[in-house]
DNA sequence: CTTATGACCTGCAAGC
DNA sequence: TGCTTGCAGGTCATAA
């Protein structure tokens, strides 16, 4: 569910609310939420307890909080994960998976996740290309908000992938942070159909597309992210409102803002792609999708 | 090595 | 009303 802007909103909230606080206790209510912490729930709770939380960081859709002991607590929100800062004693959310209580008796940190695709883990930091990252994040490419993001290198990586442009854009090892919403929005801005093969895109067009992806994510961040329902919220439970600014995602049958043609939805990898059939013509050799 | 395809979950809305 | 089907912001292991 959450893409770079939504995860960044959560990161900022965490940075504000947990930095400098020491963990008093940890409760894991659903084992699947810490499945990427291989030593298990008990180990997760014991090792996190007593640690002070420092800076909250992010790469792509992963976020983590540095711990005083030198490790980090890593989080991925998956499709439906939330990090909430809630007063002690507030009623448990239906899908509460992990609770972190602090020594200062202030608000607790809760990981809530309906679909359990997300999760938390304790991970060691490793240095990759001059940046310290949790080991589980070491394969994720820099995202466009990273000060050391190399746009030229990212364009080269995208073009070298032998696939369709939307698949490349969603590949987190080439450029991170872009998901289904912002992929469709940037393809619309670039007037490209997602099934266009990367091999036939010029360097300039690919750079333009990447620029649109960066821009649309910045705009979404300025609006607090995109949410269609209560599944995406910031640490205080509030929704962003970039959904009002979406040009194509979820806009089936509504008129294209550029040409008025009805936006179409097409199946894509067990999900959907939205595009303007006039501004973003399908490549002729694209396989027609059944159903 | 690269690339494509399901599997992993719960809940909601639409259609019959 | 109740059942079934399809769909949802993502990633990963596995297969080819």
PDB file of C-alpha atoms (C1' of nucleotides) in Angstrom:
ATOM      1  CA  UNK A   1       0.000   0.000   0.000  1.00  0.00           C
ATOM      2  CA  UNK A   2       2.304   2.768   1.083  1.00  0.00           C
ATOM      3  CA  UNK A   3       4.894   4.019  -1.365  1.00  0.00           C
ATOM      4  CA  UNK A   4       7.774   6.398  -0.747  1.00  0.00           C
ATOM      5  CA  UNK A   5       5.727   9.511   0.210  1.00  0.00           C
ATOM      6  CA  UNK A   6       3.544   7.596   2.652  1.00  0.00           C
ATOM      7  CA  UNK A   7       6.531   5.854   4.225  1.00  0.00           C
ATOM      8  CA  UNK A   8       8.341   9.196   4.521  1.00  0.00           C
ATOM      9  CA  UNK A   9       5.352  10.698   6.340  1.00  0.00           C
ATOM     10  CA  UNK A  10       5.534   7.794   8.783  1.00  0.00           C
ATOM     11  CA  UNK A  11       9.314   8.166   9.146  1.00  0.00           C
ATOM     12  CA  UNK A  12       8.952  11.821  10.080  1.00  0.00           C
ATOM     13  CA  UNK A  13       6.329  10.933  12.639  1.00  0.00           C
ATOM     14  CA  UNK A  14       8.546   8.288  14.168  1.00  0.00           C
ATOM     15  CA  UNK A  15      11.525  10.610  14.240  1.00  0.00           C
ATOM     16  CA  UNK A  16       9.474  13.168  16.128  1.00  0.00           C
ATOM     17  CA  UNK A  17       7.854  10.781  18.595  1.00  0.00           C
ATOM     18  CA  UNK A  18      10.371   8.064  19.446  1.00  0.00           C
ATOM     19  CA  UNK A  19      13.846   9.589  19.173  1.00  0.00           C
ATOM     20  CA  UNK A  20      15.637   9.591  22.511  1.00  0.00           C
ATOM     21  CA  UNK A  21      13.157   7.254  24.197  1.00  0.00           C
ATOM     22  CA  UNK A  22      14.151   3.961  25.808  1.00  0.00           C
ATOM     23  CA  UNK A  23      12.154   0.776  25.361  1.00  0.00           C
ATOM     24  CA  UNK A  24      10.661  -0.640  28.558  1.00  0.00           C
ATOM     25  CA  UNK A  25       8.877  -3.667  27.107  1.00  0.00           C
ATOM     26  CA  UNK A  26       7.796  -5.236  23.842  1.00  0.00           C
ATOM     27  CA  UNK A  27       4.770  -7.380  23.144  1.00  0.00           C
ATOM     28  CA  UNK A  28       4.460  -9.395  19.938  1.00  0.00           C
ATOM     29  CA  UNK A  29       0.808 -10.247  19.357  1.00  0.00           C
ATOM     30  CA  UNK A  30       1.173 -11.961  15.984  1.00  0.00           C
ATOM     31  CA  UNK A  31       4.235 -14.051  15.110  1.00  0.00           C
ATOM     32  CA  UNK A  32       3.935 -13.335  11.377  1.00  0.00           C
ATOM     33  CA  UNK A  33       4.654  -9.659  12.032  1.00  0.00           C
ATOM     34  CA  UNK A  34       8.237 -10.494  13.012  1.00  0.00           C
ATOM     35  CA  UNK A  35       8.803 -13.375  10.578  1.00  0.00           C
ATOM     36  CA  UNK A  36      11.821 -11.582   9.096  1.00  0.00           C
ATOM     37  CA  UNK A  37      13.391 -11.591  12.553  1.00  0.00           C
ATOM     38  CA  UNK A  38      14.612 -15.162  12.272  1.00  0.00           C
ATOM     39  CA  UNK A  39      15.501 -15.752  15.970  1.00  0.00           C
ATOM     40  CA  UNK A  40      11.812 -15.308  16.780  1.00  0.00           C
ATOM     41  CA  UNK A  41       9.454 -13.182  18.814  1.00  0.00           C
ATOM     42  CA  UNK A  42      11.003 -13.757  22.227  1.00  0.00           C
ATOM     43  CA  UNK A  43      14.455 -12.782  20.987  1.00  0.00           C
ATOM     44  CA  UNK A  44      13.014  -9.707  19.274  1.00  0.00           C
ATOM     45  CA  UNK A  45      11.369  -8.545  22.491  1.00  0.00           C
ATOM     46  CA  UNK A  46      14.373  -9.236  24.716  1.00  0.00           C
ATOM     47  CA  UNK A  47      16.890  -7.537  22.446  1.00  0.00           C
ATOM     48  CA  UNK A  48      14.770  -4.453  21.805  1.00  0.00           C
ATOM     49  CA  UNK A  49      14.039  -3.936  25.482  1.00  0.00           C
ATOM     50  CA  UNK A  50      16.398  -1.446  27.145  1.00  0.00           C
ATOM     51  CA  UNK A  51      17.529   0.115  23.886  1.00  0.00           C
ATOM     52  CA  UNK A  52      17.263   3.823  23.226  1.00  0.00           C
ATOM     53  CA  UNK A  53      15.786   4.786  19.884  1.00  0.00           C
ATOM     54  CA  UNK A  54      17.782   7.257  17.820  1.00  0.00           C
ATOM     55  CA  UNK A  55      17.261   8.600  14.295  1.00  0.00           C
ATOM     56  CA  UNK A  56      14.474   7.254  12.088  1.00  0.00           C
ATOM     57  CA  UNK A  57      15.686   6.558   8.558  1.00  0.00           C
ATOM     58  CA  UNK A  58      14.265   5.402   5.261  1.00  0.00           C
ATOM     59  CA  UNK A  59      15.289   3.990   1.906  1.00  0.00           C
ATOM     60  CA  UNK A  60      12.551   3.449  -0.649  1.00  0.00           C
ATOM     61  CA  UNK A  61       9.646   1.878   1.203  1.00  0.00           C
ATOM     62  CA  UNK A  62      11.739   0.505   4.078  1.00  0.00           C
ATOM     63  CA  UNK A  63      12.166   2.426   7.295  1.00  0.00           C
ATOM     64  CA  UNK A  64      14.214   1.806  10.389  1.00  0.00           C
ATOM     65  CA  UNK A  65      15.143   3.367  13.690  1.00  0.00           C
ATOM     66  CA  UNK A  66      18.746   3.299  14.884  1.00  0.00           C
ATOM     67  CA  UNK A  67      19.185   1.776  18.328  1.00  0.00           C
ATOM     68  CA  UNK A  68      21.700   2.717  21.019  1.00  0.00           C
ATOM     69  CA  UNK A  69      23.156  -0.815  20.896  1.00  0.00           C
ATOM     70  CA  UNK A  70      24.270  -0.329  17.272  1.00  0.00           C
ATOM     71  CA  UNK A  71      21.539  -2.315  15.543  1.00  0.00           C
ATOM     72  CA  UNK A  72      18.332  -0.992  14.021  1.00  0.00           C
ATOM     73  CA  UNK A  73      14.690  -1.934  14.243  1.00  0.00           C
ATOM     74  CA  UNK A  74      13.555  -2.324  10.666  1.00  0.00           C
ATOM     75  CA  UNK A  75       9.967  -1.930   9.471  1.00  0.00           C
ATOM     76  CA  UNK A  76       8.209  -2.526   6.212  1.00  0.00           C
ATOM     77  CA  UNK A  77       4.553  -1.592   6.028  1.00  0.00           C
ATOM     78  CA  UNK A  78       3.719  -4.066   3.266  1.00  0.00           C
ATOM     79  CA  UNK A  79       0.265  -3.388   1.879  1.00  0.00           C
ATOM     80  CA  UNK A  80      -1.581  -2.410   5.031  1.00  0.00           C
ATOM     81  CA  UNK A  81       0.922  -1.715   7.805  1.00  0.00           C
ATOM     82  CA  UNK A  82       0.679   1.262  10.142  1.00  0.00           C
ATOM     83  CA  UNK A  83       2.982   2.658  12.806  1.00  0.00           C
ATOM     84  CA  UNK A  84       0.851   4.430  15.381  1.00  0.00           C
ATOM     85  CA  UNK A  85       1.790   6.476  18.428  1.00  0.00           C
ATOM     86  CA  UNK A  86      -0.991   5.867  20.925  1.00  0.00           C
ATOM     87  CA  UNK A  87      -1.548   6.758  24.581  1.00  0.00           C
ATOM     88  CA  UNK A  88      -0.968   3.921  27.025  1.00  0.00           C
ATOM     89  CA  UNK A  89      -4.334   2.296  27.710  1.00  0.00           C
ATOM     90  CA  UNK A  90      -5.955   3.254  24.417  1.00  0.00           C
ATOM     91  CA  UNK A  91      -8.045   0.315  23.162  1.00  0.00           C
ATOM     92  CA  UNK A  92      -6.075  -2.193  21.103  1.00  0.00           C
ATOM     93  CA  UNK A  93      -6.614  -1.937  17.366  1.00  0.00           C
ATOM     94  CA  UNK A  94      -8.191  -5.009  15.776  1.00  0.00           C
ATOM     95  CA  UNK A  95      -5.018  -5.771  13.835  1.00  0.00           C
ATOM     96  CA  UNK A  96      -2.473  -4.744  16.468  1.00  0.00           C
ATOM     97  CA  UNK A  97       0.612  -6.932  15.889  1.00  0.00           C
ATOM     98  CA  UNK A  98       3.414  -5.428  18.009  1.00  0.00           C
ATOM     99  CA  UNK A  99       3.374  -3.022  20.957  1.00  0.00           C
ATOM    100  CA  UNK A 100       6.446  -1.129  22.177  1.00  0.00           C
ATOM    101  CA  UNK A 101       6.197   0.517  25.601  1.00  0.00           C
ATOM    102  CA  UNK A 102       8.696   3.156  26.707  1.00  0.00           C
ATOM    103  CA  UNK A 103      10.345   3.815  30.077  1.00  0.00           C
ATOM    104  CA  UNK A 104       9.000   7.383  30.158  1.00  0.00           C
ATOM    105  CA  UNK A 105       5.409   6.061  30.341  1.00  0.00           C
ATOM    106  CA  UNK A 106       4.578   8.256  27.348  1.00  0.00           C
ATOM    107  CA  UNK A 107       2.666   7.146  24.267  1.00  0.00           C
ATOM    108  CA  UNK A 108       3.453   3.646  23.041  1.00  0.00           C
ATOM    109  CA  UNK A 109       4.432   2.650  19.543  1.00  0.00           C
ATOM    110  CA  UNK A 110       2.103   0.197  17.821  1.00  0.00           C
ATOM    111  CA  UNK A 111       2.554  -1.781  14.635  1.00  0.00           C
ATOM    112  CA  UNK A 112      -0.883  -2.472  13.180  1.00  0.00           C
ATOM    113  CA  UNK A 113      -1.277  -4.513   9.997  1.00  0.00           C
ATOM    114  CA  UNK A 114      -4.440  -6.011   8.574  1.00  0.00           C
ATOM    115  CA  UNK A 115      -2.932  -8.168   5.842  1.00  0.00           C
ATOM    116  CA  UNK A 116       0.335  -9.057   7.591  1.00  0.00           C
ATOM    117  CA  UNK A 117       2.477  -8.492   4.525  1.00  0.00           C
ATOM    118  CA  UNK A 118       4.496  -6.016   6.543  1.00  0.00           C
ATOM    119  CA  UNK A 119       6.642  -6.641   9.566  1.00  0.00           C
ATOM    120  CA  UNK A 120       9.408  -5.645  11.966  1.00  0.00           C
ATOM    121  CA  UNK A 121      12.863  -7.082  12.546  1.00  0.00           C
ATOM    122  CA  UNK A 122      16.052  -6.294  14.424  1.00  0.00           C
ATOM    123  CA  UNK A 123      18.891  -6.105  11.962  1.00  0.00           C
ATOM    124  CA  UNK A 124      22.568  -5.252  11.930  1.00  0.00           C
ATOM    125  CA  UNK A 125      23.815  -2.295   9.933  1.00  0.00           C
ATOM    126  CA  UNK A 126      26.159  -2.911   7.013  1.00  0.00           C
ATOM    127  CA  UNK A 127      27.945  -0.394   4.823  1.00  0.00           C
ATOM    128  CA  UNK A 128      26.851  -0.394   1.190  1.00  0.00           C
ATOM    129  CA  UNK A 129      28.321   2.128  -1.243  1.00  0.00           C
ATOM    130  CA  UNK A 130      29.205   4.463   1.616  1.00  0.00           C
ATOM    131  CA  UNK A 131      25.865   4.280   3.416  1.00  0.00           C
ATOM    132  CA  UNK A 132      24.945   2.257   6.497  1.00  0.00           C
ATOM    133  CA  UNK A 133      21.844   0.132   5.975  1.00  0.00           C
ATOM    134  CA  UNK A 134      20.086  -2.754   7.710  1.00  0.00           C
ATOM    135  CA  UNK A 135      21.340  -5.935   6.054  1.00  0.00           C
ATOM    136  CA  UNK A 136      17.843  -6.723   4.768  1.00  0.00           C
ATOM    137  CA  UNK A 137      17.805  -3.417   2.879  1.00  0.00           C
ATOM    138  CA  UNK A 138      21.228  -3.784   1.285  1.00  0.00           C
ATOM    139  CA  UNK A 139      19.811  -4.839  -2.109  1.00  0.00           C
ATOM    140  CA  UNK A 140      17.446  -1.852  -2.374  1.00  0.00           C
ATOM    141  CA  UNK A 141      18.564   0.937  -4.714  1.00  0.00           C
ATOM    142  CA  UNK A 142      18.749   4.560  -3.574  1.00  0.00           C
ATOM    143  CA  UNK A 143      15.479   6.426  -3.981  1.00  0.00           C
ATOM    144  CA  UNK A 144      15.100   9.810  -5.715  1.00  0.00           C
ATOM    145  CA  UNK A 145      14.949  11.678  -2.370  1.00  0.00           C
ATOM    146  CA  UNK A 146      18.359  10.342  -1.342  1.00  0.00           C
ATOM    147  CA  UNK A 147      20.976  13.144  -1.410  1.00  0.00           C
ATOM    148  CA  UNK A 148      23.340  10.730  -3.129  1.00  0.00           C
ATOM    149  CA  UNK A 149      20.806   9.549  -5.693  1.00  0.00           C
ATOM    150  CA  UNK A 150      22.466   9.293  -9.099  1.00  0.00           C
ATOM    151  CA  UNK A 151      19.801   9.967 -11.716  1.00  0.00           C
ATOM    152  CA  UNK A 152      22.034   9.121 -14.658  1.00  0.00           C
ATOM    153  CA  UNK A 153      22.918   5.775 -13.141  1.00  0.00           C
ATOM    154  CA  UNK A 154      19.245   5.097 -12.435  1.00  0.00           C
ATOM    155  CA  UNK A 155      18.321   5.873 -16.042  1.00  0.00           C
ATOM    156  CA  UNK A 156      20.996   3.479 -17.224  1.00  0.00           C
ATOM    157  CA  UNK A 157      19.723   0.791 -14.861  1.00  0.00           C
ATOM    158  CA  UNK A 158      16.114   1.224 -16.009  1.00  0.00           C
ATOM    159  CA  UNK A 159      17.038   1.072 -19.683  1.00  0.00           C
ATOM    160  CA  UNK A 160      19.243  -1.965 -19.262  1.00  0.00           C
ATOM    161  CA  UNK A 161      16.405  -4.043 -17.848  1.00  0.00           C
ATOM    162  CA  UNK A 162      14.941  -6.192 -20.613  1.00  0.00           C
ATOM    163  CA  UNK A 163      11.320  -5.740 -19.762  1.00  0.00           C
ATOM    164  CA  UNK A 164       8.405  -3.318 -19.978  1.00  0.00           C
ATOM    165  CA  UNK A 165       8.866   0.152 -18.572  1.00  0.00           C
ATOM    166  CA  UNK A 166       6.343  -0.173 -15.735  1.00  0.00           C
ATOM    167  CA  UNK A 167       7.913  -3.393 -14.498  1.00  0.00           C
ATOM    168  CA  UNK A 168      11.308  -1.674 -14.507  1.00  0.00           C
ATOM    169  CA  UNK A 169       9.947   1.325 -12.629  1.00  0.00           C
ATOM    170  CA  UNK A 170       8.557  -0.977  -9.933  1.00  0.00           C
ATOM    171  CA  UNK A 171      11.836  -2.874  -9.549  1.00  0.00           C
ATOM    172  CA  UNK A 172      13.213  -1.698  -6.209  1.00  0.00           C
ATOM    173  CA  UNK A 173      16.734  -2.790  -7.098  1.00  0.00           C
ATOM    174  CA  UNK A 174      16.878  -0.202  -9.927  1.00  0.00           C
ATOM    175  CA  UNK A 175      15.173   2.790  -8.294  1.00  0.00           C
ATOM    176  CA  UNK A 176      13.333   2.445  -5.011  1.00  0.00           C
ATOM    177  CA  UNK A 177      10.193   4.020  -3.613  1.00  0.00           C
ATOM    178  CA  UNK A 178       7.915   3.833  -6.651  1.00  0.00           C
ATOM    179  CA  UNK A 179       4.831   1.619  -6.352  1.00  0.00           C
ATOM    180  CA  UNK A 180       1.709   1.068  -8.399  1.00  0.00           C
ATOM    181  CA  UNK A 181       0.129   4.501  -7.827  1.00  0.00           C
ATOM    182  CA  UNK A 182       3.135   6.675  -8.582  1.00  0.00           C
ATOM    183  CA  UNK A 183       4.254   4.419 -11.450  1.00  0.00           C
ATOM    184  CA  UNK A 184       0.915   5.003 -13.186  1.00  0.00           C
ATOM    185  CA  UNK A 185       0.968   8.727 -12.414  1.00  0.00           C
ATOM    186  CA  UNK A 186       4.489   9.235 -13.753  1.00  0.00           C
ATOM    187  CA  UNK A 187       3.791   7.173 -16.890  1.00  0.00           C
ATOM    188  CA  UNK A 188       0.772   9.391 -17.565  1.00  0.00           C
ATOM    189  CA  UNK A 189       2.862  12.533 -17.115  1.00  0.00           C
ATOM    190  CA  UNK A 190       5.479  11.124 -19.508  1.00  0.00           C
ATOM    191  CA  UNK A 191       2.785  10.022 -21.993  1.00  0.00           C
ATOM    192  CA  UNK A 192       4.077   6.456 -21.935  1.00  0.00           C
ATOM    193  CA  UNK A 193       2.137   3.209 -21.779  1.00  0.00           C
ATOM    194  CA  UNK A 194       3.539   0.901 -19.097  1.00  0.00           C
ATOM    195  CA  UNK A 195       3.946  -1.939 -21.588  1.00  0.00           C
ATOM    196  CA  UNK A 196       6.447  -0.022 -23.697  1.00  0.00           C
ATOM    197  CA  UNK A 197       9.708  -1.975 -23.753  1.00  0.00           C
ATOM    198  CA  UNK A 198      12.561  -0.231 -21.952  1.00  0.00           C
ATOM    199  CA  UNK A 199      14.899  -1.193 -24.797  1.00  0.00           C
ATOM    200  CA  UNK A 200      13.129   1.230 -27.127  1.00  0.00           C
ATOM    201  CA  UNK A 201      13.093   4.210 -24.779  1.00  0.00           C
ATOM    202  CA  UNK A 202      15.661   6.925 -25.341  1.00  0.00           C
ATOM    203  CA  UNK A 203      17.872   8.057 -22.518  1.00  0.00           C
ATOM    204  CA  UNK A 204      16.120  11.431 -22.602  1.00  0.00           C
ATOM    205  CA  UNK A 205      12.638   9.907 -22.351  1.00  0.00           C
ATOM    206  CA  UNK A 206      13.695   7.632 -19.513  1.00  0.00           C
ATOM    207  CA  UNK A 207      15.213  10.596 -17.685  1.00  0.00           C
ATOM    208  CA  UNK A 208      11.977  12.525 -18.202  1.00  0.00           C
ATOM    209  CA  UNK A 209       9.966   9.636 -16.760  1.00  0.00           C
ATOM    210  CA  UNK A 210      12.235   9.407 -13.725  1.00  0.00           C
ATOM    211  CA  UNK A 211      11.917  13.167 -13.264  1.00  0.00           C
ATOM    212  CA  UNK A 212       8.122  12.850 -13.265  1.00  0.00           C
ATOM    213  CA  UNK A 213       8.282  10.015 -10.747  1.00  0.00           C
ATOM    214  CA  UNK A 214      10.413  12.177  -8.470  1.00  0.00           C
ATOM    215  CA  UNK A 215       8.156  15.185  -8.911  1.00  0.00           C
ATOM    216  CA  UNK A 216       4.864  13.352  -8.330  1.00  0.00           C
ATOM    217  CA  UNK A 217       6.229  11.738  -5.170  1.00  0.00           C
ATOM    218  CA  UNK A 218       7.381  15.141  -3.874  1.00  0.00           C
ATOM    219  CA  UNK A 219       3.947  16.598  -4.555  1.00  0.00           C
ATOM    220  CA  UNK A 220       2.278  13.692  -2.777  1.00  0.00           C
ATOM    221  CA  UNK A 221       4.596  14.132   0.201  1.00  0.00           C
ATOM    222  CA  UNK A 222       3.514  17.771   0.355  1.00  0.00           C
ATOM    223  CA  UNK A 223      -0.085  16.590   0.737  1.00  0.00           C
ATOM    224  CA  UNK A 224       0.716  14.063   3.464  1.00  0.00           C
ATOM    225  CA  UNK A 225       0.607  11.120   1.013  1.00  0.00           C
ATOM    226  CA  UNK A 226      -2.197   9.312  -0.762  1.00  0.00           C
ATOM    227  CA  UNK A 227      -4.949   7.463   1.057  1.00  0.00           C
ATOM    228  CA  UNK A 228      -8.189   6.016  -0.192  1.00  0.00           C
ATOM    229  CA  UNK A 229      -9.314   4.727   3.194  1.00  0.00           C
ATOM    230  CA  UNK A 230      -8.188   4.337   6.791  1.00  0.00           C
ATOM    231  CA  UNK A 231      -5.545   1.762   5.838  1.00  0.00           C
ATOM    232  CA  UNK A 232      -2.954   4.424   5.207  1.00  0.00           C
ATOM    233  CA  UNK A 233      -2.488   6.938   7.992  1.00  0.00           C
ATOM    234  CA  UNK A 234       0.371   8.776   9.645  1.00  0.00           C
ATOM    235  CA  UNK A 235       1.549   7.989  13.179  1.00  0.00           C
ATOM    236  CA  UNK A 236      -1.347  10.034  14.554  1.00  0.00           C
ATOM    237  CA  UNK A 237      -3.937   8.158  12.535  1.00  0.00           C
ATOM    238  CA  UNK A 238      -4.525  10.939   9.993  1.00  0.00           C
ATOM    239  CA  UNK A 239      -4.907  10.401   6.236  1.00  0.00           C
ATOM    240  CA  UNK A 240      -3.083  12.265   3.482  1.00  0.00           C
ATOM    241  CA  UNK A 241      -5.063  13.777   0.658  1.00  0.00           C
ATOM    242  CA  UNK A 242      -3.051  13.432  -2.533  1.00  0.00           C
ATOM    243  CA  UNK A 243      -5.794  11.088  -3.807  1.00  0.00           C
ATOM    244  CA  UNK A 244      -7.597  14.253  -4.948  1.00  0.00           C
ATOM    245  CA  UNK A 245      -4.686  15.052  -7.244  1.00  0.00           C
ATOM    246  CA  UNK A 246      -4.370  11.681  -8.975  1.00  0.00           C
ATOM    247  CA  UNK A 247      -4.593  11.911 -12.768  1.00  0.00           C
ATOM    248  CA  UNK A 248      -5.131   8.236 -13.604  1.00  0.00           C
ATOM    249  CA  UNK A 249      -4.751   5.871 -10.664  1.00  0.00           C
ATOM    250  CA  UNK A 250      -8.227   4.660  -9.667  1.00  0.00           C
ATOM    251  CA  UNK A 251      -9.798   7.041 -12.203  1.00  0.00           C
ATOM    252  CA  UNK A 252     -11.353   4.464 -14.571  1.00  0.00           C
ATOM    253  CA  UNK A 253     -13.959   6.028 -16.889  1.00  0.00           C
ATOM    254  CA  UNK A 254     -13.155   9.543 -15.695  1.00  0.00           C
ATOM    255  CA  UNK A 255     -11.893  12.008 -18.316  1.00  0.00           C
ATOM    256  CA  UNK A 256      -8.171  12.464 -18.858  1.00  0.00           C
ATOM    257  CA  UNK A 257      -7.143  15.908 -17.577  1.00  0.00           C
ATOM    258  CA  UNK A 258      -5.200  16.540 -20.808  1.00  0.00           C
ATOM    259  CA  UNK A 259      -7.490  15.263 -23.567  1.00  0.00           C
ATOM    260  CA  UNK A 260     -10.798  14.245 -22.007  1.00  0.00           C
ATOM    261  CA  UNK A 261     -10.594  10.629 -23.145  1.00  0.00           C
ATOM    262  CA  UNK A 262     -11.939   8.135 -20.594  1.00  0.00           C
ATOM    263  CA  UNK A 263      -9.204   6.566 -18.456  1.00  0.00           C
ATOM    264  CA  UNK A 264      -8.974   2.793 -18.798  1.00  0.00           C
ATOM    265  CA  UNK A 265      -8.003   0.084 -16.337  1.00  0.00           C
ATOM    266  CA  UNK A 266      -6.056  -2.957 -17.491  1.00  0.00           C
ATOM    267  CA  UNK A 267      -4.976  -6.031 -15.508  1.00  0.00           C
ATOM    268  CA  UNK A 268      -1.312  -5.948 -14.559  1.00  0.00           C
ATOM    269  CA  UNK A 269       0.439  -8.542 -12.421  1.00  0.00           C
ATOM    270  CA  UNK A 270      -2.659  -9.444 -10.392  1.00  0.00           C
ATOM    271  CA  UNK A 271      -3.352  -5.749  -9.945  1.00  0.00           C
ATOM    272  CA  UNK A 272      -4.359  -2.918 -12.228  1.00  0.00           C
ATOM    273  CA  UNK A 273      -2.794  -0.310 -14.410  1.00  0.00           C
ATOM    274  CA  UNK A 274      -4.591   2.904 -15.247  1.00  0.00           C
ATOM    275  CA  UNK A 275      -3.809   5.016 -18.289  1.00  0.00           C
ATOM    276  CA  UNK A 276      -5.213   7.352 -20.915  1.00  0.00           C
ATOM    277  CA  UNK A 277      -5.648   5.352 -24.134  1.00  0.00           C
ATOM    278  CA  UNK A 278      -5.060   8.456 -26.238  1.00  0.00           C
ATOM    279  CA  UNK A 279      -2.121  10.129 -24.468  1.00  0.00           C
ATOM    280  CA  UNK A 280      -0.491   6.784 -23.683  1.00  0.00           C
ATOM    281  CA  UNK A 281      -1.092   4.484 -26.638  1.00  0.00           C
ATOM    282  CA  UNK A 282      -0.460   0.789 -26.095  1.00  0.00           C
ATOM    283  CA  UNK A 283       2.548  -0.468 -28.023  1.00  0.00           C
ATOM    284  CA  UNK A 284       1.304  -2.445 -31.004  1.00  0.00           C
ATOM    285  CA  UNK A 285       3.310  -5.539 -30.209  1.00  0.00           C
ATOM    286  CA  UNK A 286       2.098  -5.712 -26.611  1.00  0.00           C
ATOM    287  CA  UNK A 287       0.499  -9.007 -25.781  1.00  0.00           C
ATOM    288  CA  UNK A 288      -3.238  -8.644 -25.346  1.00  0.00           C
ATOM    289  CA  UNK A 289      -4.105  -9.573 -21.806  1.00  0.00           C
ATOM    290  CA  UNK A 290      -6.822 -12.117 -21.289  1.00  0.00           C
ATOM    291  CA  UNK A 291      -9.852 -11.307 -19.119  1.00  0.00           C
TER     292      UNK A 291
ATOM    293  C1'  DC B   1      23.295 -14.441 -14.446  1.00  0.00           C
ATOM    294  C1'  DT B   2      18.283 -12.356 -15.717  1.00  0.00           C
ATOM    295  C1'  DT B   3      13.309 -12.148 -15.813  1.00  0.00           C
ATOM    296  C1'  DA B   4       8.475 -13.814 -14.873  1.00  0.00           C
ATOM    297  C1'  DT B   5       5.165 -15.965 -11.915  1.00  0.00           C
ATOM    298  C1'  DG B   6       2.670 -17.171  -7.943  1.00  0.00           C
ATOM    299  C1'  DA B   7       2.411 -17.243  -2.784  1.00  0.00           C
ATOM    300  C1'  DC B   8       1.768 -14.861   1.225  1.00  0.00           C
ATOM    301  C1'  DC B   9      -2.909 -12.523   4.137  1.00  0.00           C
ATOM    302  C1'  DT B  10      -7.528 -10.147   5.519  1.00  0.00           C
ATOM    303  C1'  DG B  11     -11.482  -7.520   4.407  1.00  0.00           C
ATOM    304  C1'  DC B  12     -14.546  -5.143   1.530  1.00  0.00           C
ATOM    305  C1'  DA B  13     -17.575  -4.297  -2.442  1.00  0.00           C
ATOM    306  C1'  DA B  14     -20.017  -5.930  -6.284  1.00  0.00           C
ATOM    307  C1'  DG B  15     -22.652  -9.363  -8.575  1.00  0.00           C
ATOM    308  C1'  DC B  16     -25.714 -13.187  -8.628  1.00  0.00           C
TER     309       DC B  16
ATOM    310  C1'  DT C   1     -30.023 -12.125   2.781  1.00  0.00           C
ATOM    311  C1'  DG C   2     -26.032 -14.943   1.755  1.00  0.00           C
ATOM    312  C1'  DC C   3     -22.746 -16.824  -1.117  1.00  0.00           C
ATOM    313  C1'  DT C   4     -18.876 -16.239  -4.519  1.00  0.00           C
ATOM    314  C1'  DT C   5     -15.636 -13.658  -6.896  1.00  0.00           C
ATOM    315  C1'  DG C   6     -12.459 -10.041  -7.623  1.00  0.00           C
ATOM    316  C1'  DC C   7      -9.586  -6.628  -5.930  1.00  0.00           C
ATOM    317  C1'  DA C   8      -6.348  -3.817  -2.714  1.00  0.00           C
ATOM    318  C1'  DG C   9      -0.852   0.876  -1.791  1.00  0.00           C
ATOM    319  C1'  DG C  10       4.345  -5.003  -1.827  1.00  0.00           C
ATOM    320  C1'  DT C  11       8.006  -8.252  -1.732  1.00  0.00           C
ATOM    321  C1'  DC C  12      10.098 -12.554  -2.073  1.00  0.00           C
ATOM    322  C1'  DA C  13      11.228 -17.473  -3.272  1.00  0.00           C
ATOM    323  C1'  DT C  14      11.220 -20.217  -6.971  1.00  0.00           C
ATOM    324  C1'  DA C  15      11.033 -21.553 -11.687  1.00  0.00           C
ATOM    325  C1'  DA C  16      12.356 -21.047 -16.379  1.00  0.00           C
TER     326       DA C  16
END
